[in-house]
């Protein structure tokens, strides 16, 4: 294994090749930065060195600054440990060096890695190399001169787009835009870079200091207009994310007062943002997502994933067609089964529409779309199931139907075949009780639309084999999902934790709170939709069915409102028929429907729970707390029962599955930030006023009274029966 550090080798041509090494992606940990400066200083002193090539070990330049340092800094609150890399290394040692430095880039140059390359005097890359500055996705801004040099190399509009989107570009586009000077085959990268460096030293090629360039910057008045438009866009799309406005402010500083002043302001703002609440939340989500790959007794016992080449999907409705789409887009053959020709044709057309939609949006080429669709076969019987590696059942939530399907496929499918269900709420032991292959039964719970939403809940029973879990985790990664392994219970992890969300919204309406005010409060908190607009989108039938599942599973802890039944009786079904809480017209934003008010009033009259018959008056913050504290409370029960491996699994699942605002770090992280004691006392007070729906869980009570974070691991002494 390559050592962590920086190596230097001086050739007979007088070129020092400086190689950064920190597998797997050459992260720029603080010792690597220090050693890089030492090696570059040495190269500058040595008489036998005429020029320098900077590169990365193992086919990768560098993925940037070591993010672990951010997490440690946020835990301590001490920014003094963050080195002044921007000025000391990138400006003084590299850009203002007396010998030219050429970046030889392969694989990727992201974040601080790209910023190092921008500080070099030329950049040579191999084809299909990723180049990007993704810092804003972590709640910070580029801190090593990226906000200053990128606009000077790319032009201001493209630099703004790259930084604000956090999306990389390929080296081919980088060459067209002027970020990359030459693209060469991998085998020639070092040779060409060495010659380029010598040509700069001998004045045969330009010696370019990016920070000093102004030729690609627009006139000041135009630049200020571009920045103003970008600020207005950021207010609309990144309201809660201070790093977006900060990035634009720092870019403006450099354009108005010069690049070096911009670098100084950037370094200062960068350090301030590392300690911002948004960065703490986003960094936590970053690590939470990576932690999901570690599953005790599955990923640490030497098992190797088996190849899954062919998958059968039973049911071509909304979920089945979405799952089939996700699979074929990633080169997995799909057999789509339906009960009759009419339903099968509908299912195939839905898959085709999903794929064509990606082409229209520019996310998929026509050629790749045709290739994906060629991997789909529709069938009406089980004949083609004899050689499938996995079956995913995605029919309606009907226990006897699912049991019959599993009993049939067990007989037909090969003995290695994984038997998965996409149920969102039914106990897997009940689904598989008529089979003898309990070790192969697993939940593959996708979220709708399945080809777009990135969460995959992998539900295991006490009998599901480790091999099956590992295989499904691997398939999840292949189809670009984030697999989170959870235990078997009603609603599993995400839907279980969030069942009080919509029920709590209905309870508040019964207490006299305006549904549209509730939606506004939740959107202002950071969700894309409020609970009532979300219900419109999902359809009321789903809400009714799910409500019954949870009422049966958790008697005494749920709230049943008459409102949904009244809406259905009045001919409303949300977005499906254009009439719900909101009015839906093609090409227009949904607007509140005032004619729903009499139905809401009738619902309140039937519920009859308003204190003294008077509506409750709540601020936006009180609405958010009364909606989300019960969700945190149910998450506590999920943690106590060990439905998830670790609290951060519930955080990432809440972000990816329920669109909980990522900058708040996920559900449990947010609960800890608000304070378990405040949540416990509030719920206790509301339970006395409004009933058991708000009753604090024992887990929350214990954590609050003992001052233990909700995210702390469950101790063996307080452990109830683990679902895992």
XYZ file of C-alpha atoms in Angstrom:
724
model
C 0.000 0.000 0.000
C 1.288 3.465 -0.950
C 2.494 5.578 1.937
C 0.624 8.729 2.935
C 2.691 11.750 2.019
C 4.432 13.432 -0.888
C 7.300 12.052 -2.962
C 9.667 13.954 -5.271
C 11.743 12.547 -8.096
C 14.083 14.725 -10.184
C 14.772 13.526 -13.725
C 17.781 14.110 -15.959
C 15.688 16.671 -17.830
C 15.682 18.864 -14.722
C 11.973 18.338 -14.004
C 10.942 17.431 -10.455
C 7.831 15.233 -10.409
C 6.042 15.815 -7.109
C 3.464 13.097 -6.328
C 0.757 13.372 -3.664
C -0.302 10.092 -2.064
C -3.154 9.416 0.368
C -5.230 6.446 -0.887
C -7.849 6.044 -2.156
C -8.414 9.589 -3.513
C -5.309 11.474 -2.311
C -7.243 13.572 0.204
C -5.247 16.612 1.248
C -4.855 15.858 4.950
C -2.889 18.459 6.911
C 0.344 16.348 6.940
C 0.071 15.956 3.139
C -0.233 19.733 2.742
C 2.794 20.301 4.982
C 4.898 17.765 3.103
C 3.793 19.196 -0.257
C 5.042 22.633 0.806
C 8.355 21.144 1.989
C 8.918 19.290 -1.311
C 8.044 22.352 -3.407
C 10.342 24.548 -1.278
C 13.117 21.986 -1.777
C 12.547 21.955 -5.551
C 12.787 25.747 -5.618
C 16.128 25.655 -3.770
C 17.751 22.913 -5.846
C 19.926 24.015 -8.737
C 19.279 20.791 -10.677
C 15.515 21.523 -10.841
C 14.351 23.761 -13.707
C 10.595 23.052 -13.530
C 8.044 21.013 -11.566
C 5.171 18.674 -12.395
C 2.553 18.145 -9.664
C 0.518 14.935 -9.844
C -1.357 12.374 -7.730
C -0.656 8.722 -7.055
C -2.826 5.813 -8.256
C -4.479 7.456 -11.263
C -6.106 10.260 -9.281
C -4.900 13.830 -8.801
C -6.759 14.700 -5.579
C -10.346 14.746 -4.285
C -9.537 17.766 -2.111
C -9.201 18.686 1.529
C -9.691 15.934 4.117
C -13.323 16.397 5.238
C -12.604 14.631 8.549
C -10.829 17.843 9.572
C -14.086 19.809 9.151
C -15.932 17.349 11.382
C -13.224 17.583 14.070
C -13.209 21.399 13.848
C -17.008 21.514 14.191
C -16.891 19.264 17.260
C -14.307 21.457 19.027
C -15.424 24.835 17.641
C -11.730 25.711 17.230
C -10.705 26.907 13.743
C -7.086 27.568 14.730
C -6.152 24.074 13.493
C -7.120 24.938 9.903
C -3.885 25.857 8.070
C -3.527 29.023 5.958
C -3.068 26.936 2.828
C -4.511 29.492 0.431
C -1.859 32.175 0.902
C 1.121 30.198 2.217
C 0.959 27.255 -0.181
C -1.140 28.153 -3.235
C -0.158 31.842 -3.643
C 3.329 32.122 -2.131
C 4.827 28.685 -2.779
C 3.072 27.739 -6.028
C 1.639 30.611 -8.047
C 4.408 33.128 -7.229
C 7.157 30.489 -7.560
C 10.332 31.300 -9.487
C 10.100 27.958 -11.332
C 7.039 26.877 -13.317
C 4.664 24.201 -11.989
C 2.422 22.158 -14.284
C -0.475 20.078 -12.904
C -0.673 16.586 -14.454
C -4.285 15.611 -13.757
C -5.866 12.184 -14.015
C -9.104 10.717 -12.682
C -10.316 13.657 -10.647
C -9.345 17.041 -9.288
C -12.071 18.167 -6.905
C -12.293 20.867 -4.240
C -8.864 21.656 -2.848
C -7.374 19.304 -5.449
C -8.643 21.500 -8.284
C -7.637 24.624 -6.366
C -4.043 23.351 -6.234
C -4.202 22.768 -9.997
C -5.569 26.302 -10.507
C -2.524 27.631 -8.634
C -0.197 25.909 -11.130
C 1.001 27.661 -14.284
C -0.605 25.150 -16.672
C -2.870 22.108 -16.480
C -2.582 18.932 -18.583
C -5.269 16.256 -18.140
C -6.270 12.854 -19.449
C -9.690 12.303 -21.075
C -12.785 11.927 -18.850
C -11.158 13.548 -15.816
C -13.611 15.105 -13.329
C -12.981 18.738 -12.391
C -15.111 20.503 -9.807
C -15.495 22.642 -6.706
C -18.212 20.908 -4.618
C -17.576 22.855 -1.394
C -20.984 24.575 -1.339
C -22.625 21.146 -0.925
C -20.822 20.964 2.449
C -22.007 24.394 3.616
C -18.692 26.145 2.930
C -17.017 27.872 -0.029
C -13.781 27.034 -1.850
C -11.066 28.195 0.559
C -7.838 27.964 -1.457
C -8.486 30.580 -4.135
C -11.125 28.752 -6.181
C -13.605 31.642 -6.015
C -10.953 33.920 -7.535
C -9.111 31.778 -10.087
C -12.048 29.862 -11.585
C -13.827 33.008 -12.912
C -10.499 34.206 -14.370
C -10.036 30.940 -16.287
C -13.655 30.066 -17.208
C -15.461 33.384 -17.231
C -17.798 34.571 -14.479
C -21.150 32.941 -15.462
C -19.711 29.425 -15.864
C -17.657 29.726 -12.662
C -20.790 30.747 -10.719
C -22.724 27.815 -12.195
C -19.970 25.295 -11.346
C -19.607 26.448 -7.762
C -23.294 26.906 -6.989
C -24.275 23.528 -8.476
C -21.282 21.690 -6.924
C -21.336 19.533 -10.080
C -18.064 18.619 -11.804
C -17.316 19.012 -15.501
C -15.189 16.666 -17.592
C -11.715 17.587 -18.801
C -13.000 17.787 -22.406
C -15.340 20.638 -21.451
C -12.573 22.103 -19.297
C -10.329 22.253 -22.375
C -13.018 24.022 -24.430
C -13.561 26.580 -21.657
C -9.863 27.246 -20.973
C -9.516 25.499 -17.629
C -7.316 22.763 -19.125
C -4.416 23.519 -21.510
C -4.088 20.078 -23.114
C -5.702 16.630 -23.052
C -3.430 13.633 -23.606
C -3.680 9.841 -23.203
C -2.953 8.513 -19.718
C 0.313 6.903 -20.817
C 1.648 10.240 -22.071
C 0.493 12.454 -19.194
C 3.804 12.796 -17.373
C 5.880 13.034 -20.562
C 3.763 15.863 -22.009
C 3.546 17.648 -18.633
C 7.352 17.553 -18.212
C 7.908 19.019 -21.684
C 5.226 21.664 -21.021
C 6.923 22.684 -17.771
C 10.317 22.972 -19.518
C 8.748 24.993 -22.332
C 7.401 27.477 -19.761
C 10.816 27.635 -18.061
C 12.445 28.326 -21.431
C 9.763 30.918 -22.338
C 8.453 28.843 -25.235
C 5.024 28.651 -23.572
C 3.285 31.349 -21.520
C 3.907 31.520 -17.769
C 0.362 32.168 -16.548
C -0.553 33.200 -13.020
C -4.327 32.646 -12.970
C -4.957 35.123 -10.153
C -3.463 37.934 -12.271
C -5.603 37.257 -15.348
C -8.472 39.588 -16.190
C -9.066 38.867 -19.892
C -12.046 36.562 -19.209
C -13.693 38.836 -16.646
C -16.478 41.067 -17.995
C -16.436 44.871 -17.473
C -17.197 45.786 -13.835
C -20.778 46.981 -14.458
C -21.613 43.764 -16.320
C -19.934 41.608 -13.675
C -21.997 43.278 -10.935
C -25.194 42.618 -12.932
C -24.285 38.928 -13.333
C -23.623 38.656 -9.590
C -26.898 40.445 -8.772
C -28.896 37.974 -10.888
C -27.058 35.064 -9.221
C -27.901 36.491 -5.783
C -31.593 36.693 -6.670
C -31.523 33.076 -7.889
C -29.773 31.995 -4.673
C -32.476 33.691 -2.573
C -35.089 31.574 -4.347
C -33.259 28.238 -4.465
C -30.883 28.363 -1.479
C -32.723 30.466 1.103
C -31.319 28.620 4.138
C -27.806 28.151 2.760
C -25.578 31.143 3.644
C -22.612 29.751 1.680
C -24.261 30.683 -1.641
C -24.474 34.412 -0.881
C -21.050 34.287 0.807
C -19.489 32.752 -2.311
C -20.917 35.513 -4.505
C -19.759 38.192 -2.029
C -16.208 36.838 -2.099
C -16.192 36.662 -5.909
C -17.324 40.290 -6.021
C -14.534 41.312 -3.640
C -11.945 39.886 -6.040
C -13.499 41.467 -9.115
C -13.815 44.916 -7.516
C -10.614 45.012 -5.425
C -8.346 42.516 -7.170
C -7.679 38.791 -6.932
C -5.339 38.887 -3.945
C -7.856 40.816 -1.817
C -10.448 38.269 -2.929
C -8.185 35.426 -1.740
C -7.787 37.056 1.689
C -11.540 37.571 2.115
C -12.246 34.043 0.840
C -9.911 32.475 3.448
C -11.607 34.448 6.249
C -15.182 33.624 5.139
C -14.252 29.971 4.545
C -13.215 29.544 8.186
C -16.347 31.302 9.449
C -18.594 29.038 7.364
C -16.944 25.842 8.637
C -18.612 26.593 12.005
C -22.021 27.535 10.526
C -25.074 25.441 11.429
C -25.665 24.638 7.740
C -22.138 23.262 7.322
C -22.426 21.179 10.501
C -25.629 19.630 9.162
C -24.306 19.020 5.641
C -20.996 17.556 6.831
C -22.942 15.216 9.145
C -25.114 14.081 6.204
C -21.951 13.505 4.118
C -20.520 11.128 6.736
C -23.927 9.577 7.518
C -24.278 8.510 3.886
C -20.851 6.857 3.915
C -21.547 5.069 7.202
C -24.489 3.168 5.658
C -21.982 0.971 3.764
C -20.861 -0.613 7.059
C -23.276 -3.284 8.294
C -22.069 -5.463 11.190
C -22.037 -9.211 10.442
C -22.663 -8.479 6.760
C -19.884 -6.305 5.335
C -17.208 -7.334 7.837
C -17.309 -11.147 7.623
C -15.441 -11.748 4.362
C -18.476 -12.297 2.119
C -18.279 -11.314 -1.553
C -21.339 -10.034 -3.424
C -22.769 -12.327 -6.099
C -23.496 -10.889 -9.533
C -27.105 -9.941 -10.195
C -27.545 -9.814 -13.976
C -31.266 -10.434 -14.366
C -34.141 -9.256 -12.163
C -37.857 -10.001 -12.384
C -40.223 -7.229 -11.268
C -43.785 -8.311 -10.462
C -46.267 -5.475 -11.006
C -45.928 -2.718 -13.582
C -47.672 0.082 -11.688
C -46.063 3.308 -10.503
C -43.548 1.576 -8.210
C -42.851 -1.490 -10.380
C -42.245 0.575 -13.516
C -39.972 2.944 -11.569
C -37.936 0.041 -10.143
C -37.663 -1.541 -13.618
C -36.462 1.817 -14.991
C -33.750 2.131 -12.333
C -32.487 -1.376 -13.131
C -32.363 -1.156 -16.948
C -30.699 2.266 -16.806
C -27.806 0.508 -15.053
C -27.422 -2.494 -17.377
C -29.490 -5.028 -15.415
C -31.917 -7.113 -17.495
C -35.529 -6.896 -16.322
C -38.464 -9.265 -16.770
C -41.594 -7.196 -16.032
C -44.617 -9.359 -15.151
C -48.252 -8.293 -15.108
C -51.559 -10.165 -14.830
C -52.966 -9.186 -18.254
C -51.927 -7.591 -21.549
C -53.603 -4.258 -20.800
C -51.726 -3.753 -17.509
C -48.476 -5.004 -19.043
C -48.686 -2.519 -21.908
C -49.381 0.284 -19.425
C -46.352 -0.766 -17.352
C -44.020 -0.899 -20.362
C -45.274 2.517 -21.526
C -44.557 3.961 -18.068
C -40.987 2.626 -18.209
C -40.576 4.080 -21.702
C -41.948 7.436 -20.514
C -39.507 7.451 -17.577
C -36.552 6.788 -19.898
C -37.680 9.277 -22.570
C -38.180 11.884 -19.838
C -34.491 11.609 -18.929
C -33.570 12.102 -22.605
C -35.742 15.249 -22.817
C -34.047 16.637 -19.686
C -30.607 15.985 -21.208
C -29.695 13.428 -18.533
C -29.509 10.493 -20.967
C -28.436 10.151 -24.602
C -30.809 8.684 -27.194
C -28.389 5.775 -27.737
C -28.255 4.911 -24.035
C -32.051 5.188 -23.826
C -32.488 2.640 -26.633
C -29.916 0.346 -25.004
C -31.752 0.539 -21.657
C -35.156 -0.211 -23.197
C -33.687 -3.224 -25.048
C -32.995 -4.757 -21.611
C -36.717 -4.858 -20.724
C -39.014 -7.780 -21.486
C -42.704 -7.917 -20.585
C -44.341 -11.246 -19.637
C -47.669 -12.600 -18.402
C -46.407 -15.782 -16.704
C -43.471 -17.111 -14.703
C -41.726 -19.072 -17.499
C -38.856 -16.539 -17.735
C -38.268 -16.600 -13.971
C -36.271 -19.843 -14.140
C -32.896 -18.059 -14.469
C -33.404 -14.750 -12.631
C -31.045 -13.700 -9.831
C -33.617 -11.630 -7.966
C -37.367 -11.033 -7.918
C -38.818 -7.750 -6.658
C -42.544 -7.959 -5.914
C -44.230 -4.563 -6.324
C -47.972 -5.284 -6.282
C -50.666 -3.579 -4.179
C -50.510 -3.842 -0.367
C -52.600 -7.004 -0.109
C -51.273 -9.679 2.271
C -52.926 -12.747 0.711
C -51.875 -11.685 -2.810
C -48.260 -11.206 -1.735
C -48.243 -14.540 0.106
C -49.545 -16.339 -2.986
C -46.891 -14.695 -5.189
C -44.037 -15.661 -2.863
C -45.296 -19.221 -2.630
C -45.326 -19.482 -6.451
C -41.967 -17.826 -7.187
C -40.157 -19.944 -4.603
C -41.051 -23.041 -6.657
C -40.032 -21.546 -10.035
C -36.968 -19.396 -9.328
C -33.451 -20.889 -8.952
C -32.309 -21.672 -5.384
C -29.863 -18.725 -5.280
C -32.553 -16.199 -6.310
C -33.230 -13.335 -3.887
C -36.944 -12.987 -3.076
C -37.581 -9.291 -2.400
C -40.722 -7.292 -1.689
C -41.252 -3.575 -2.160
C -43.907 -3.425 0.577
C -43.849 -0.155 2.483
C -45.577 -1.413 5.628
C -46.388 -5.168 5.805
C -44.380 -7.430 8.115
C -42.022 -9.545 5.974
C -42.532 -12.597 8.184
C -46.233 -12.545 7.272
C -45.482 -12.140 3.541
C -43.093 -15.095 3.546
C -44.858 -17.381 6.015
C -45.959 -19.838 3.293
C -42.407 -20.305 1.972
C -39.564 -22.456 3.212
C -36.915 -20.001 1.952
C -37.050 -17.478 4.805
C -33.315 -16.810 4.485
C -33.822 -15.431 0.947
C -36.703 -13.093 1.806
C -35.789 -9.424 2.107
C -37.456 -6.036 1.774
C -36.374 -3.768 -1.091
C -38.331 -0.653 -0.175
C -37.935 2.004 -2.865
C -39.347 5.507 -2.560
C -41.489 7.049 -5.281
C -40.586 7.837 -8.039
C -38.266 4.839 -7.737
C -35.981 5.740 -10.658
C -35.309 9.196 -9.152
C -35.443 8.972 -5.341
C -32.087 7.777 -4.059
C -33.037 5.940 -0.845
C -33.364 2.142 -0.776
C -34.447 0.672 2.555
C -33.202 -2.918 2.797
C -35.452 -4.651 5.305
C -34.170 -7.795 6.956
C -35.906 -10.295 9.164
C -34.229 -12.432 11.824
C -33.787 -15.124 9.166
C -32.563 -13.091 6.152
C -29.049 -14.253 5.276
C -26.071 -11.912 5.345
C -25.301 -12.901 1.730
C -28.739 -11.750 0.542
C -28.361 -8.411 2.363
C -24.890 -7.867 0.854
C -26.127 -8.751 -2.642
C -29.028 -6.307 -2.388
C -26.747 -3.568 -1.012
C -24.505 -4.101 -4.042
C -27.432 -3.900 -6.471
C -28.536 -0.718 -4.688
C -25.148 0.890 -5.306
C -25.092 -0.254 -8.950
C -28.453 1.448 -9.565
C -27.147 4.589 -7.797
C -29.212 4.284 -4.622
C -28.093 4.729 -1.034
C -28.960 1.409 0.653
C -29.863 1.644 4.354
C -30.298 -1.679 6.166
C -33.229 -1.613 8.617
C -35.195 -4.002 10.803
C -38.622 -5.488 10.202
C -41.587 -3.669 11.782
C -44.656 -1.727 10.652
C -43.394 1.040 8.362
C -39.759 -0.048 8.853
C -37.543 2.967 9.659
C -38.550 6.011 7.588
C -42.317 5.582 7.241
C -42.482 4.432 10.865
C -40.664 7.523 12.162
C -42.690 9.863 9.956
C -46.215 8.513 10.475
C -46.877 11.240 13.120
C -45.980 13.910 10.512
C -49.168 13.869 8.422
C -51.282 12.755 11.379
C -49.890 15.637 13.439
C -50.747 18.056 10.629
C -54.344 16.780 10.673
C -54.447 17.076 14.454
C -53.375 20.732 14.214
C -56.109 21.384 11.630
C -58.646 19.803 14.004
C -57.331 22.178 16.691
C -58.126 25.113 14.378
C -54.823 25.802 12.585
C -55.071 26.756 8.894
C -53.678 23.923 6.652
C -52.039 26.436 4.297
C -50.276 28.139 7.208
C -48.973 24.701 8.239
C -47.645 24.087 4.705
C -45.965 27.526 4.611
C -44.277 26.925 7.980
C -42.882 23.562 6.853
C -41.643 24.941 3.498
C -39.983 27.848 5.325
C -38.309 25.269 7.581
C -36.740 23.740 4.465
C -38.999 20.942 3.167
C -39.875 21.183 -0.564
C -43.602 20.685 0.157
C -45.831 20.998 3.179
C -47.774 17.951 4.489
C -51.055 18.889 2.791
C -49.578 19.530 -0.641
C -47.601 16.290 -0.202
C -50.879 14.482 0.512
C -52.348 15.977 -2.665
C -49.392 14.638 -4.659
C -49.445 11.147 -3.097
C -53.228 10.738 -3.382
C -55.659 10.342 -0.488
C -56.045 6.572 -0.852
C -52.405 6.139 0.216
C -52.985 8.266 3.328
C -56.073 6.259 4.292
C -54.339 2.874 3.830
C -51.158 3.858 5.671
C -53.145 5.441 8.507
C -54.912 2.120 9.119
C -51.614 0.162 9.193
C -50.181 2.431 11.887
C -53.410 2.610 13.890
C -53.364 -1.203 14.091
C -49.627 -1.377 14.872
C -49.495 1.404 17.479
C -52.906 1.633 19.174
C -53.385 4.697 21.333
C -50.491 6.640 19.745
C -52.100 7.673 16.447
C -54.632 10.323 15.435
C -57.436 9.657 12.937
C -58.920 12.755 11.353
C -62.252 12.744 9.491
C -60.821 15.184 6.915
C -59.509 12.725 4.299
C -62.795 10.801 4.140
C -64.715 14.080 3.734
C -62.372 15.181 0.906
C -62.796 11.859 -0.934
C -66.583 12.024 -0.460
C -66.616 15.514 -2.003
C -64.921 14.169 -5.165
C -61.402 15.364 -4.412
C -58.294 13.242 -4.843
C -55.500 15.804 -4.879
C -53.261 16.180 -7.908
C -54.723 13.012 -9.499
C -57.911 14.843 -10.449
C -56.643 18.421 -10.064
C -58.707 19.076 -6.923
C -57.384 18.823 -3.398
C -56.292 21.346 -0.817
C -54.763 23.076 -3.834
C -55.965 23.689 -7.393
C -53.766 22.019 -10.030
C -53.738 23.400 -13.574
C -51.227 22.400 -16.231
C -48.309 24.823 -16.542
C -49.227 26.697 -13.355
C -48.076 26.536 -9.755
C -50.592 24.930 -7.380
C -52.658 27.542 -5.521
C -54.711 27.081 -2.316
C -58.338 26.226 -3.037
C -60.615 28.425 -0.894
C -63.557 26.070 -1.572
C -61.891 23.426 0.619
C -62.554 25.580 3.691
C -66.136 24.374 4.371
C -64.860 20.757 4.290
C -62.124 21.677 6.788
C -64.744 23.339 9.026
C -66.979 20.254 8.839
C -63.989 18.077 9.791
C -63.293 20.298 12.824
C -66.939 20.113 13.875
C -66.847 16.277 13.746
C -63.474 16.042 15.527
C -64.652 18.509 18.199
C -61.296 18.844 19.991
C -60.688 22.620 19.863
C -60.022 23.805 23.443
C -63.142 25.685 24.535
C -64.310 25.591 20.913
C -61.714 28.225 19.964
C -59.048 27.697 17.257
C -55.443 27.373 18.403
C -53.232 30.321 17.438
C -49.642 29.247 16.690
C -46.499 30.899 15.346
C -44.564 29.237 12.496
C -41.985 27.927 14.960
C -44.702 26.423 17.162
C -46.244 24.732 14.111
C -42.865 23.237 13.138
C -42.313 21.977 16.686
C -45.807 20.493 17.060
C -45.360 18.700 13.726
C -41.768 17.503 14.016
C -41.297 16.811 17.744
C -43.705 13.807 17.505
C -41.605 12.597 14.535
C -38.422 12.848 16.629
C -40.320 11.042 19.413
C -41.219 8.140 17.100
C -37.614 8.132 15.836
C -36.643 7.573 19.481
C -38.816 4.439 19.561
C -37.159 3.322 16.303
C -33.747 3.813 17.937
C -34.810 2.036 21.148
C -35.997 -0.993 19.166
C -32.808 -0.893 17.092
C -34.705 -0.799 13.822
C -31.611 1.006 12.472
C -27.951 0.203 13.073
C -27.030 3.742 14.091
C -28.820 7.073 14.537
C -27.097 8.567 11.484
C -28.809 5.906 9.306
C -32.125 7.489 10.261
C -30.666 10.929 9.490
C -29.633 10.061 5.935
C -32.842 8.083 5.382
C -34.965 11.072 6.490
C -33.066 13.360 4.100
C -33.164 11.032 1.079
C -36.557 9.404 1.697
C -38.657 12.217 3.191
C -36.771 15.317 1.958
C -35.946 16.432 5.501
C -33.720 19.502 4.951
C -30.145 18.242 4.515
C -28.653 21.453 5.945
C -30.338 20.549 9.249
C -28.385 17.272 9.321
C -31.315 14.845 9.345
C -34.031 14.091 11.876
C -32.041 12.847 14.903
C -29.183 15.324 14.382
C -31.759 18.149 14.345
C -33.414 16.736 17.472
C -30.072 16.852 19.275
C -29.466 20.418 18.031
C -32.885 21.573 19.327
C -32.284 19.707 22.592
C -33.864 16.471 23.853
C -34.967 18.204 27.067
C -36.913 20.912 25.211
C -38.543 18.280 22.987
C -39.453 16.090 25.979
C -40.959 18.951 28.033
C -42.956 20.237 25.044
C -44.385 16.800 24.242
C -45.231 16.169 27.904
C -47.143 19.469 28.057
C -49.003 18.784 24.775
C -49.874 15.219 25.800
C -51.585 16.615 28.914
C -53.474 19.169 26.799
C -54.246 17.214 23.609
C -53.827 13.496 24.332
C -51.531 10.497 23.910
C -50.514 11.320 20.331
C -47.846 13.553 21.938
C -46.892 11.116 24.732
C -43.077 11.143 25.113
C -41.361 7.794 24.603
C -39.353 6.234 27.429
C -36.204 6.531 25.318
C -36.702 10.303 24.893
C -37.518 10.733 28.581
C -34.369 8.852 29.624
C -32.110 10.762 27.216
C -33.620 14.117 28.199
C -33.424 13.593 31.964
C -29.899 12.136 31.870
C -28.543 14.666 29.367
C -27.585 11.959 26.823
C -27.728 12.866 23.093
C -30.430 11.063 21.101
C -27.740 9.924 18.675
C -25.646 8.153 21.332
C -25.572 4.358 20.813
C -28.208 2.281 22.596
C -26.679 0.666 25.684
C -27.166 -3.041 26.280
C -28.897 -2.316 29.616
C -31.629 -0.150 28.038
C -32.010 -2.369 24.976
C -35.397 -3.811 24.117
C -35.699 -6.592 21.546
C -33.579 -5.600 18.571
C -35.272 -5.599 15.158
C -31.843 -6.227 13.634
